[in-house]
mmCIF file of C-alpha atoms in Angstrom:
data_model
loop_
_atom_site.group_PDB
_atom_site.id
_atom_site.type_symbol
_atom_site.label_atom_id
_atom_site.label_comp_id
_atom_site.label_asym_id
_atom_site.label_seq_id
_atom_site.Cartn_x
_atom_site.Cartn_y
_atom_site.Cartn_z
ATOM 1 C CA MET A 316 0.021 -0.218 0.020
ATOM 2 C CA ALA A 317 1.198 3.404 -0.910
ATOM 3 C CA GLY A 318 1.690 5.715 2.008
ATOM 4 C CA ALA A 319 0.873 9.317 2.539
ATOM 5 C CA LEU A 320 4.799 10.019 2.690
ATOM 6 C CA GLU A 321 5.469 8.150 -0.762
ATOM 7 C CA GLY A 322 8.342 10.902 -2.537
ATOM 8 C CA ILE A 323 9.397 11.987 0.381
ATOM 9 C CA ARG A 324 13.098 10.984 0.755
ATOM 10 C CA VAL A 325 14.563 11.668 4.338
ATOM 11 C CA LEU A 326 18.362 11.186 5.666
ATOM 12 C CA ASP A 327 17.859 9.796 9.081
ATOM 13 C CA MET A 328 21.766 10.684 10.946
ATOM 14 C CA GLY A 329 19.850 9.975 14.174
ATOM 15 C CA ARG A 330 21.296 7.690 16.681
ATOM 16 C CA VAL A 331 19.519 5.157 19.572
ATOM 17 C CA LEU A 332 15.958 6.663 19.857
ATOM 18 C CA ALA A 333 14.657 10.030 19.168
ATOM 19 C CA GLY A 334 15.994 10.642 16.205
ATOM 20 C CA PRO A 335 15.733 7.116 14.864
ATOM 21 C CA SER A 336 12.002 6.893 16.189
ATOM 22 C CA SER A 337 10.378 10.134 14.107
ATOM 23 C CA ALA A 338 12.561 8.495 10.728
ATOM 24 C CA ALA A 339 10.915 5.162 11.055
ATOM 25 C CA LEU A 340 7.633 6.759 11.666
ATOM 26 C CA MET A 341 8.158 8.432 8.524
ATOM 27 C CA GLY A 342 9.387 5.195 6.856
ATOM 28 C CA ASP A 343 6.324 3.572 7.986
ATOM 29 C CA MET A 344 4.377 6.309 6.018
ATOM 30 C CA GLY A 345 6.179 5.589 2.637
ATOM 31 C CA ALA A 346 8.955 7.872 2.831
ATOM 32 C CA GLU A 347 12.271 6.687 1.646
ATOM 33 C CA VAL A 348 14.302 6.770 4.878
ATOM 34 C CA ILE A 349 17.827 6.649 4.162
ATOM 35 C CA LYS A 350 19.856 5.450 7.469
ATOM 36 C CA LEU A 351 23.597 7.015 7.535
ATOM 37 C CA GLU A 352 25.672 5.545 9.928
ATOM 38 C CA GLN A 353 29.049 5.184 10.511
ATOM 39 C CA PRO A 354 31.271 2.973 8.526
ATOM 40 C CA GLY A 355 32.516 -0.408 11.277
ATOM 41 C CA ARG A 356 30.924 0.846 13.814
ATOM 42 C CA GLY A 357 26.990 2.141 13.095
ATOM 43 C CA ASP A 358 24.656 3.376 15.636
ATOM 44 C CA ASP A 359 25.248 2.679 18.998
ATOM 45 C CA SER A 360 22.155 1.180 19.406
ATOM 46 C CA ARG A 361 22.916 -1.831 17.507
ATOM 47 C CA GLY A 362 24.564 -2.912 20.935
ATOM 48 C CA PHE A 363 21.666 -2.786 22.784
ATOM 49 C CA ALA A 364 19.369 -5.014 24.656
ATOM 50 C CA PRO A 365 17.391 -7.380 24.180
ATOM 51 C CA MET A 366 19.532 -9.568 21.786
ATOM 52 C CA LYS A 367 18.497 -11.836 19.338
ATOM 53 C CA ASN A 368 20.062 -14.214 17.216
ATOM 54 C CA GLY A 369 23.245 -11.612 17.980
ATOM 55 C CA VAL A 370 21.331 -8.745 16.889
ATOM 56 C CA SER A 371 19.866 -5.640 18.906
ATOM 57 C CA CYS A 372 16.031 -6.062 18.682
ATOM 58 C CA TYR A 373 16.020 -2.672 20.407
ATOM 59 C CA TYR A 374 17.729 -1.125 17.132
ATOM 60 C CA LYS A 375 15.754 -3.169 14.828
ATOM 61 C CA ASN A 376 12.382 -1.450 16.101
ATOM 62 C CA PHE A 377 13.278 1.938 15.722
ATOM 63 C CA ASN A 378 15.289 1.558 12.500
ATOM 64 C CA ARG A 379 12.371 -0.741 10.266
ATOM 65 C CA SER A 380 11.032 0.431 7.238
ATOM 66 C CA LYS A 381 14.496 2.143 6.299
ATOM 67 C CA LYS A 382 17.487 1.247 3.869
ATOM 68 C CA GLY A 383 21.052 1.871 5.088
ATOM 69 C CA ILE A 384 24.184 3.497 4.250
ATOM 70 C CA THR A 385 27.778 4.287 5.830
ATOM 71 C CA LEU A 386 29.633 7.773 5.688
ATOM 72 C CA ASP A 387 32.256 8.769 7.245
ATOM 73 C CA LEU A 388 31.568 12.539 7.855
ATOM 74 C CA LYS A 389 35.130 13.704 8.391
ATOM 75 C CA THR A 390 36.358 12.023 5.194
ATOM 76 C CA GLY A 391 33.375 11.831 3.144
ATOM 77 C CA LYS A 392 32.012 15.443 3.533
ATOM 78 C CA ASP A 393 32.022 15.975 -0.215
ATOM 79 C CA VAL A 394 29.734 12.872 -0.546
ATOM 80 C CA PHE A 395 27.240 13.845 1.882
ATOM 81 C CA LEU A 396 27.009 17.114 0.723
ATOM 82 C CA GLU A 397 26.071 15.353 -2.667
ATOM 83 C CA LEU A 398 23.466 13.256 -0.803
ATOM 84 C CA VAL A 399 22.118 16.442 0.941
ATOM 85 C CA LYS A 400 21.263 17.290 -2.337
ATOM 86 C CA THR A 401 18.885 15.309 -3.145
ATOM 87 C CA VAL A 402 16.721 14.458 0.076
ATOM 88 C CA ASP A 403 13.957 16.702 1.600
ATOM 89 C CA VAL A 404 14.249 15.839 5.002
ATOM 90 C CA LEU A 405 17.285 15.408 7.192
ATOM 91 C CA VAL A 406 17.150 14.179 10.852
ATOM 92 C CA GLU A 407 19.362 14.173 13.496
ATOM 93 C CA ASN A 408 20.146 14.307 17.405
ATOM 94 C CA PHE A 409 23.704 14.438 18.158
ATOM 95 C CA ARG A 410 25.489 16.562 20.523
ATOM 96 C CA PRO A 411 24.600 20.287 20.008
ATOM 97 C CA GLY A 412 26.997 21.826 18.091
ATOM 98 C CA THR A 413 28.620 18.775 16.279
ATOM 99 C CA MET A 414 26.999 19.117 12.467
ATOM 100 C CA LYS A 415 28.126 22.812 12.846
ATOM 101 C CA LYS A 416 31.819 22.493 13.714
ATOM 102 C CA LEU A 417 31.632 19.700 10.945
ATOM 103 C CA GLY A 418 30.486 22.391 8.496
ATOM 104 C CA LEU A 419 27.616 20.937 8.128
ATOM 105 C CA GLY A 420 25.224 22.771 9.869
ATOM 106 C CA TYR A 421 21.419 24.005 9.081
ATOM 107 C CA GLU A 422 23.114 27.340 7.468
ATOM 108 C CA GLU A 423 25.430 25.800 5.244
ATOM 109 C CA LEU A 424 23.216 22.870 3.969
ATOM 110 C CA LYS A 425 20.866 25.339 3.403
ATOM 111 C CA LYS A 426 22.835 26.620 0.881
ATOM 112 C CA ILE A 427 23.004 23.768 -1.276
ATOM 113 C CA ASN A 428 19.596 22.747 -1.009
ATOM 114 C CA PRO A 429 17.109 25.814 -0.099
ATOM 115 C CA GLY A 430 13.906 23.582 0.222
ATOM 116 C CA LEU A 431 15.781 20.628 2.901
ATOM 117 C CA ILE A 432 13.725 20.228 6.312
ATOM 118 C CA TYR A 433 16.744 20.241 8.998
ATOM 119 C CA GLY A 434 14.991 18.299 11.743
ATOM 120 C CA CYS A 435 16.952 18.679 15.130
ATOM 121 C CA ILE A 436 16.764 16.866 18.808
ATOM 122 C CA SER A 437 18.442 17.195 21.679
ATOM 123 C CA GLY A 438 18.272 17.763 25.320
ATOM 124 C CA PHE A 439 17.324 21.576 25.417
ATOM 125 C CA GLY A 440 17.367 22.751 22.265
ATOM 126 C CA SER A 441 19.493 25.464 20.345
ATOM 127 C CA THR A 442 18.463 28.520 22.063
ATOM 128 C CA GLY A 443 19.159 29.474 25.383
ATOM 129 C CA PRO A 444 21.885 29.004 28.084
ATOM 130 C CA TYR A 445 21.341 25.725 28.400
ATOM 131 C CA ARG A 446 21.838 24.686 24.809
ATOM 132 C CA ASN A 447 25.329 23.047 24.681
ATOM 133 C CA ARG A 448 24.748 21.096 27.655
ATOM 134 C CA ALA A 449 24.266 16.869 27.041
ATOM 135 C CA GLY A 450 20.612 15.821 27.571
ATOM 136 C CA TYR A 451 18.961 12.147 27.679
ATOM 137 C CA ASP A 452 15.698 11.049 28.524
ATOM 138 C CA THR A 453 16.009 10.900 32.149
ATOM 139 C CA MET A 454 17.508 14.341 32.399
ATOM 140 C CA SER A 455 14.688 15.842 30.506
ATOM 141 C CA GLN A 456 12.148 14.049 33.142
ATOM 142 C CA ALA A 457 14.362 15.734 35.966
ATOM 143 C CA TRP A 458 14.823 18.977 34.574
ATOM 144 C CA SER A 459 11.038 19.183 33.127
ATOM 145 C CA GLY A 460 9.704 18.740 36.723
ATOM 146 C CA VAL A 461 8.044 14.968 35.566
ATOM 147 C CA MET A 462 10.434 13.286 37.902
ATOM 148 C CA SER A 463 9.091 15.824 41.046
ATOM 149 C CA ILE A 464 5.481 14.765 40.733
ATOM 150 C CA THR A 465 5.883 11.098 40.100
ATOM 151 C CA GLY A 466 5.915 8.350 42.443
ATOM 152 C CA TRP A 467 4.462 8.149 46.076
ATOM 153 C CA PRO A 468 4.808 11.233 48.497
ATOM 154 C CA GLU A 469 6.330 9.662 50.957
ATOM 155 C CA ASP A 470 9.085 8.255 48.520
ATOM 156 C CA ASP A 471 12.125 9.684 46.168
ATOM 157 C CA PRO A 472 11.121 11.252 42.915
ATOM 158 C CA VAL A 473 10.419 8.367 40.052
ATOM 159 C CA ARG A 474 11.545 8.375 36.465
ATOM 160 C CA CYS A 475 8.871 6.702 34.243
ATOM 161 C CA GLY A 476 9.769 3.370 33.420
ATOM 162 C CA ALA A 477 10.017 3.931 29.780
ATOM 163 C CA SER A 478 11.789 6.516 27.968
ATOM 164 C CA PHE A 479 8.875 8.567 26.956
ATOM 165 C CA GLY A 480 10.784 11.859 26.866
ATOM 166 C CA ASP A 481 12.539 10.544 23.968
ATOM 167 C CA VAL A 482 9.542 9.247 22.205
ATOM 168 C CA ILE A 483 7.547 12.618 22.783
ATOM 169 C CA GLY A 484 10.861 14.080 21.304
ATOM 170 C CA GLY A 485 10.353 12.267 18.725
ATOM 171 C CA LEU A 486 6.474 12.405 17.770
ATOM 172 C CA ASN A 487 7.293 16.112 18.167
ATOM 173 C CA LEU A 488 10.316 16.035 15.831
ATOM 174 C CA THR A 489 7.812 14.123 13.009
ATOM 175 C CA ILE A 490 4.759 16.730 13.240
ATOM 176 C CA GLY A 491 7.094 19.911 12.714
ATOM 177 C CA ILE A 492 8.678 18.159 9.976
ATOM 178 C CA LEU A 493 5.136 16.921 8.316
ATOM 179 C CA ALA A 494 3.917 20.928 8.998
ATOM 180 C CA ALA A 495 7.217 22.104 7.389
ATOM 181 C CA LEU A 496 6.722 19.761 4.327
ATOM 182 C CA ARG A 497 3.150 21.502 4.478
ATOM 183 C CA GLN A 498 4.644 24.933 4.601
ATOM 184 C CA ARG A 499 7.273 23.772 1.714
ATOM 185 C CA GLU A 500 4.259 23.518 -0.745
ATOM 186 C CA LYS A 501 3.495 27.357 -0.229
ATOM 187 C CA THR A 502 7.132 28.923 -0.075
ATOM 188 C CA GLY A 503 9.387 26.522 -1.816
ATOM 189 C CA VAL A 504 11.705 26.583 0.983
ATOM 190 C CA GLY A 505 12.471 24.478 3.913
ATOM 191 C CA GLN A 506 13.235 25.291 7.685
ATOM 192 C CA PHE A 507 15.273 24.226 10.707
ATOM 193 C CA ILE A 508 13.112 22.518 13.355
ATOM 194 C CA ASP A 509 14.398 22.745 16.580
ATOM 195 C CA ILE A 510 12.949 20.149 19.372
ATOM 196 C CA SER A 511 14.249 19.839 22.804
ATOM 197 C CA LEU A 512 13.272 16.835 24.918
ATOM 198 C CA THR A 513 12.797 18.926 28.183
ATOM 199 C CA ASP A 514 10.127 21.185 26.446
ATOM 200 C CA GLY A 515 7.948 18.008 25.084
ATOM 201 C CA CYS A 516 8.232 16.837 28.928
ATOM 202 C CA VAL A 517 7.319 20.048 30.333
ATOM 203 C CA ILE A 518 3.613 19.332 27.268
ATOM 204 C CA ALA A 519 3.288 16.202 28.958
ATOM 205 C CA ALA A 520 2.895 17.721 32.388
ATOM 206 C CA ALA A 521 0.873 20.762 31.091
ATOM 207 C CA SER A 522 -2.072 19.589 33.274
ATOM 208 C CA MET A 523 0.035 19.548 36.753
ATOM 209 C CA PHE A 524 2.180 22.925 35.381
ATOM 210 C CA GLU A 525 -1.584 24.575 35.392
ATOM 211 C CA VAL A 526 -2.194 23.688 38.779
ATOM 212 C CA TYR A 527 0.506 25.879 39.877
ATOM 213 C CA LEU A 528 0.323 28.383 37.274
ATOM 214 C CA ALA A 529 -3.615 29.350 37.851
ATOM 215 C CA THR A 530 -2.764 28.712 42.286
ATOM 216 C CA GLY A 531 0.506 29.488 42.812
ATOM 217 C CA LYS A 532 0.123 25.813 44.403
ATOM 218 C CA VAL A 533 3.311 23.585 43.419
ATOM 219 C CA PRO A 534 1.883 19.935 42.886
ATOM 220 C CA THR A 535 3.795 17.445 44.548
ATOM 221 C CA LYS A 536 4.231 13.375 44.300
ATOM 222 C CA ASN A 537 0.351 11.879 44.087
ATOM 223 C CA GLY A 538 0.665 8.299 43.490
ATOM 224 C CA ASN A 539 -1.731 7.202 41.370
ATOM 225 C CA ARG A 540 -4.693 9.350 42.492
ATOM 226 C CA TYR A 541 -5.918 11.889 39.896
ATOM 227 C CA THR A 542 -4.934 15.501 40.801
ATOM 228 C CA SER A 543 -8.321 17.682 39.842
ATOM 229 C CA SER A 544 -11.007 14.575 40.132
ATOM 230 C CA ALA A 545 -12.333 12.333 42.856
ATOM 231 C CA PRO A 546 -12.915 9.128 43.596
ATOM 232 C CA GLY A 547 -10.201 8.468 41.006
ATOM 233 C CA GLY A 548 -6.806 6.568 40.848
ATOM 234 C CA GLY A 549 -5.542 2.814 42.178
ATOM 235 C CA TYR A 550 -7.341 1.131 44.544
ATOM 236 C CA HIS A 551 -6.538 -2.258 45.703
ATOM 237 C CA THR A 552 -8.289 -5.051 45.463
ATOM 238 C CA LYS A 553 -8.554 -8.823 47.130
ATOM 239 C CA ASP A 554 -6.039 -9.970 44.260
ATOM 240 C CA GLY A 555 -4.168 -6.910 43.433
ATOM 241 C CA TYR A 556 -4.781 -3.187 42.166
ATOM 242 C CA CYS A 557 -7.229 -1.551 39.693
ATOM 243 C CA VAL A 558 -7.740 2.034 38.459
ATOM 244 C CA ILE A 559 -11.326 3.440 38.470
ATOM 245 C CA ASN A 560 -12.399 6.917 38.067
ATOM 246 C CA GLY A 561 -16.225 7.723 39.565
ATOM 247 C CA SER A 562 -15.955 11.646 40.014
ATOM 248 C CA ALA A 563 -18.252 12.979 37.076
ATOM 249 C CA PRO A 564 -21.754 13.353 39.129
ATOM 250 C CA LYS A 565 -23.473 10.669 37.165
ATOM 251 C CA PHE A 566 -21.008 7.884 38.034
ATOM 252 C CA TRP A 567 -20.623 9.556 41.759
ATOM 253 C CA GLY A 568 -24.083 9.214 41.811
ATOM 254 C CA MET A 569 -24.217 5.192 40.958
ATOM 255 C CA LEU A 570 -21.171 4.775 42.878
ATOM 256 C CA VAL A 571 -22.108 5.475 46.137
ATOM 257 C CA GLU A 572 -25.086 2.694 45.411
ATOM 258 C CA ILE A 573 -22.706 0.461 44.426
ATOM 259 C CA ILE A 574 -20.435 0.231 46.932
ATOM 260 C CA GLY A 575 -23.190 0.319 49.700
ATOM 261 C CA HIS A 576 -23.126 4.139 51.138
ATOM 262 C CA PRO A 577 -25.766 5.829 48.741
ATOM 263 C CA GLU A 578 -25.620 8.438 52.333
ATOM 264 C CA LEU A 579 -22.352 9.739 50.937
ATOM 265 C CA LEU A 580 -24.596 11.541 48.044
ATOM 266 C CA HIS A 581 -25.321 14.187 50.062
ATOM 267 C CA ASP A 582 -22.728 14.037 52.576
ATOM 268 C CA PRO A 583 -21.137 18.052 52.684
ATOM 269 C CA ARG A 584 -17.777 16.612 52.241
ATOM 270 C CA PHE A 585 -18.128 15.434 49.178
ATOM 271 C CA GLU A 586 -21.271 16.784 47.536
ATOM 272 C CA THR A 587 -18.662 18.454 44.620
ATOM 273 C CA ASN A 588 -15.812 17.066 43.080
ATOM 274 C CA ALA A 589 -13.830 19.828 44.194
ATOM 275 C CA LEU A 590 -14.755 19.015 47.654
ATOM 276 C CA ARG A 591 -13.906 15.154 46.971
ATOM 277 C CA VAL A 592 -10.647 15.993 46.120
ATOM 278 C CA LYS A 593 -10.557 18.377 49.328
ATOM 279 C CA ASN A 594 -11.575 15.421 51.586
ATOM 280 C CA ARG A 595 -9.966 12.430 49.597
ATOM 281 C CA GLU A 596 -8.305 11.093 52.447
ATOM 282 C CA GLU A 597 -11.300 10.844 53.893
ATOM 283 C CA LEU A 598 -13.107 9.403 50.818
ATOM 284 C CA ASP A 599 -10.371 6.843 49.505
ATOM 285 C CA PRO A 600 -10.304 4.426 52.278
ATOM 286 C CA ILE A 601 -14.487 4.424 51.718
ATOM 287 C CA VAL A 602 -13.841 3.455 48.120
ATOM 288 C CA GLU A 603 -10.905 1.093 48.848
ATOM 289 C CA ALA A 604 -13.094 -1.138 52.130
ATOM 290 C CA TRP A 605 -15.271 -1.991 48.864
ATOM 291 C CA THR A 606 -12.848 -2.919 46.125
ATOM 292 C CA MET A 607 -10.861 -4.698 48.708
ATOM 293 C CA THR A 608 -13.708 -7.286 49.134
ATOM 294 C CA LEU A 609 -13.704 -8.082 45.189
ATOM 295 C CA THR A 610 -11.063 -9.461 42.865
ATOM 296 C CA THR A 611 -9.473 -7.313 40.402
ATOM 297 C CA GLN A 612 -11.630 -8.855 37.933
ATOM 298 C CA GLU A 613 -14.924 -8.559 39.556
ATOM 299 C CA VAL A 614 -14.104 -4.419 40.154
ATOM 300 C CA ILE A 615 -13.724 -4.316 36.376
ATOM 301 C CA ASP A 616 -16.873 -6.643 35.958
ATOM 302 C CA THR A 617 -18.929 -4.770 38.010
ATOM 303 C CA LEU A 618 -18.077 -1.093 36.983
ATOM 304 C CA LEU A 619 -17.587 -1.762 32.962
ATOM 305 C CA PRO A 620 -21.231 -2.404 32.279
ATOM 306 C CA LYS A 621 -22.592 0.598 34.095
ATOM 307 C CA GLY A 622 -19.561 2.769 31.819
ATOM 308 C CA PHE A 623 -17.242 3.693 34.423
ATOM 309 C CA ALA A 624 -13.598 3.926 32.797
ATOM 310 C CA CYS A 625 -11.843 1.419 34.901
ATOM 311 C CA ALA A 626 -9.111 -0.759 34.370
ATOM 312 C CA PRO A 627 -6.580 -3.676 35.632
ATOM 313 C CA ILE A 628 -2.763 -3.227 36.117
ATOM 314 C CA LEU A 629 -1.543 -5.333 33.102
ATOM 315 C CA LYS A 630 2.145 -6.473 33.339
ATOM 316 C CA LEU A 631 3.739 -6.014 29.828
ATOM 317 C CA ASP A 632 3.125 -9.840 28.520
ATOM 318 C CA GLN A 633 -0.583 -9.253 29.061
ATOM 319 C CA VAL A 634 -0.835 -5.868 27.242
ATOM 320 C CA VAL A 635 0.638 -8.326 24.605
ATOM 321 C CA ALA A 636 -1.723 -11.064 24.694
ATOM 322 C CA ASN A 637 -4.760 -8.453 25.077
ATOM 323 C CA GLU A 638 -7.295 -9.009 22.487
ATOM 324 C CA GLN A 639 -7.638 -5.085 22.075
ATOM 325 C CA ILE A 640 -4.142 -4.065 22.214
ATOM 326 C CA GLY A 641 -2.428 -6.667 21.224
ATOM 327 C CA GLY A 642 -5.328 -7.931 18.997
ATOM 328 C CA ALA A 643 -7.672 -5.439 17.092
ATOM 329 C CA ARG A 644 -5.120 -2.488 17.287
ATOM 330 C CA ASN A 645 -2.217 -4.898 15.996
ATOM 331 C CA MET A 646 0.546 -3.102 18.239
ATOM 332 C CA PHE A 647 2.789 -6.066 17.876
ATOM 333 C CA PRO A 648 2.900 -7.209 14.493
ATOM 334 C CA VAL A 649 5.582 -9.861 13.724
ATOM 335 C CA VAL A 650 8.221 -8.555 11.061
ATOM 336 C CA ASP A 651 10.470 -11.392 9.177
ATOM 337 C CA ASP A 652 13.691 -10.154 9.775
ATOM 338 C CA PRO A 653 16.363 -11.812 8.014
ATOM 339 C CA GLU A 654 18.933 -11.806 10.808
ATOM 340 C CA GLY A 655 16.649 -12.541 13.617
ATOM 341 C CA GLY A 656 14.066 -14.656 12.423
ATOM 342 C CA PRO A 657 9.914 -13.513 12.570
ATOM 343 C CA THR A 658 10.292 -10.881 15.665
ATOM 344 C CA ARG A 659 7.594 -8.875 17.287
ATOM 345 C CA PHE A 660 8.067 -4.723 17.211
ATOM 346 C CA VAL A 661 6.107 -1.957 18.760
ATOM 347 C CA ASN A 662 3.804 -1.011 16.068
ATOM 348 C CA SER A 663 2.612 2.846 15.368
ATOM 349 C CA ALA A 664 -0.357 3.853 17.274
ATOM 350 C CA ILE A 665 -1.368 5.820 14.432
ATOM 351 C CA LYS A 666 -4.316 4.192 11.965
ATOM 352 C CA MET A 667 -5.456 6.153 9.126
ATOM 353 C CA SER A 668 -8.222 4.574 6.264
ATOM 354 C CA ASP A 669 -5.945 5.420 3.763
ATOM 355 C CA GLY A 670 -1.844 5.566 3.379
ATOM 356 C CA GLY A 671 -1.584 5.067 7.072
ATOM 357 C CA PRO A 672 1.880 3.743 8.611
ATOM 358 C CA GLU A 673 2.877 -0.095 8.244
ATOM 359 C CA ILE A 674 5.856 -1.360 8.532
ATOM 360 C CA ARG A 675 7.694 -1.589 5.022
ATOM 361 C CA CYS A 676 10.639 -3.486 5.729
ATOM 362 C CA PRO A 677 13.147 -4.704 8.503
ATOM 363 C CA ALA A 678 16.030 -2.480 9.845
ATOM 364 C CA PRO A 679 19.086 -2.478 7.633
ATOM 365 C CA THR A 680 22.278 -4.333 8.361
ATOM 366 C CA LEU A 681 25.199 -1.977 8.573
ATOM 367 C CA GLY A 682 25.529 -0.622 4.545
ATOM 368 C CA GLN A 683 23.400 -2.939 3.246
ATOM 369 C CA HIS A 684 22.295 -0.444 0.798
ATOM 370 C CA ASN A 685 25.562 1.422 -0.019
ATOM 371 C CA ASP A 686 25.356 0.185 -3.483
ATOM 372 C CA GLU A 687 21.736 0.755 -4.264
ATOM 373 C CA ILE A 688 21.860 4.121 -3.003
ATOM 374 C CA TYR A 689 25.355 5.626 -4.000
ATOM 375 C CA SER A 690 24.505 4.240 -7.327
ATOM 376 C CA THR A 691 20.866 5.211 -8.157
ATOM 377 C CA VAL A 692 20.595 8.706 -6.042
ATOM 378 C CA LEU A 693 24.189 10.004 -6.760
ATOM 379 C CA GLY A 694 24.890 7.719 -9.780
ATOM 380 C CA TYR A 695 28.215 6.833 -8.880
ATOM 381 C CA SER A 696 29.778 3.569 -11.072
ATOM 382 C CA ALA A 697 30.711 0.531 -9.403
ATOM 383 C CA GLU A 698 34.424 1.059 -9.417
ATOM 384 C CA LYS A 699 34.308 4.009 -7.529
ATOM 385 C CA ILE A 700 31.500 3.178 -4.905
ATOM 386 C CA GLN A 701 34.577 0.184 -4.706
ATOM 387 C CA GLU A 702 37.074 2.998 -4.454
ATOM 388 C CA LEU A 703 34.972 4.875 -1.439
ATOM 389 C CA LYS A 704 34.962 1.256 0.230
ATOM 390 C CA GLU A 705 38.567 0.545 0.228
ATOM 391 C CA LYS A 706 39.536 3.942 1.264
ATOM 392 C CA GLY A 707 37.251 3.497 4.324
ATOM 393 C CA ILE A 708 35.140 6.680 3.421
ATOM 394 C CA ILE A 709 32.110 4.098 3.497
#
């Protein structure tokens, strides 16, 4: 199936997760993505666990739907510049200033390709006093305040268990690139897209920042409770844990009947959502006294048919096997990889009726498409390609 980005060529210089995840999504959408790596070494994530048949599934997941070439930027600068002339988009997440030091920053590249859309991800973006600092996912969660509001009140701050700062950064870059492609249709020129991992984490915590911006109160760790609604959050059950939201007037009215305390509906401590939030230390134990009499599945079976938002806390193996997530939404498709064999990957969350993303090919081996790209895109002869190989340029 033709993808929505068919006809767009992307040069992916990204490493590890943030940049490569953006390029992979564009590849899923039909763009021709060329993954550029250092000869002999490649992306650092090629050595990241988990491994299958000696190859990294981490690398494979974030570099699917791409072709792969190698090029030494120091000795092959002329080759790189020729390549840049042919692409629509360049993606990189090097340490800030790296490309500029090589003479390959956006200001130089746009001179040879005015239509180039240059997408850059870094810890803090390209402006401000922190612009040259190294920044990784954990640092972005720390600097953005996300870790200060994650965990239990009596415990240390907690990093989100997944690298969501990197993933959000990759999504923000993709959104910016798509907007820039649309803008280029009108103006004919490209632009520089500047993505900060920390900014992305700030956006992810926007609802919590609004508490401070509106009231001056600094939110802190609140466990699994909702900040602005009650009852809502996590409750222990006879055999585990579940999450429930019963804060809307309709559901609060039903919940008091279900838990056997209809008198709470007119209790002055709990008459409004704002009062329930204020007095949740008294309310939550009453709700949990009911959930503790039932198994998690019994709680879900009681509330779900009545329209409540509620859920068990699934482990990752349960998510993969789930009929909705792993089944109907196909979030873990099997890809036949020539190195790893049949391998399950995490799919794109975007579903479209036409031209949507799909995994189009396995991740490339190191330099797998050197001959193809350098001959068809740059028109190099077999002799010249062999010479570049012998010199270690590719």
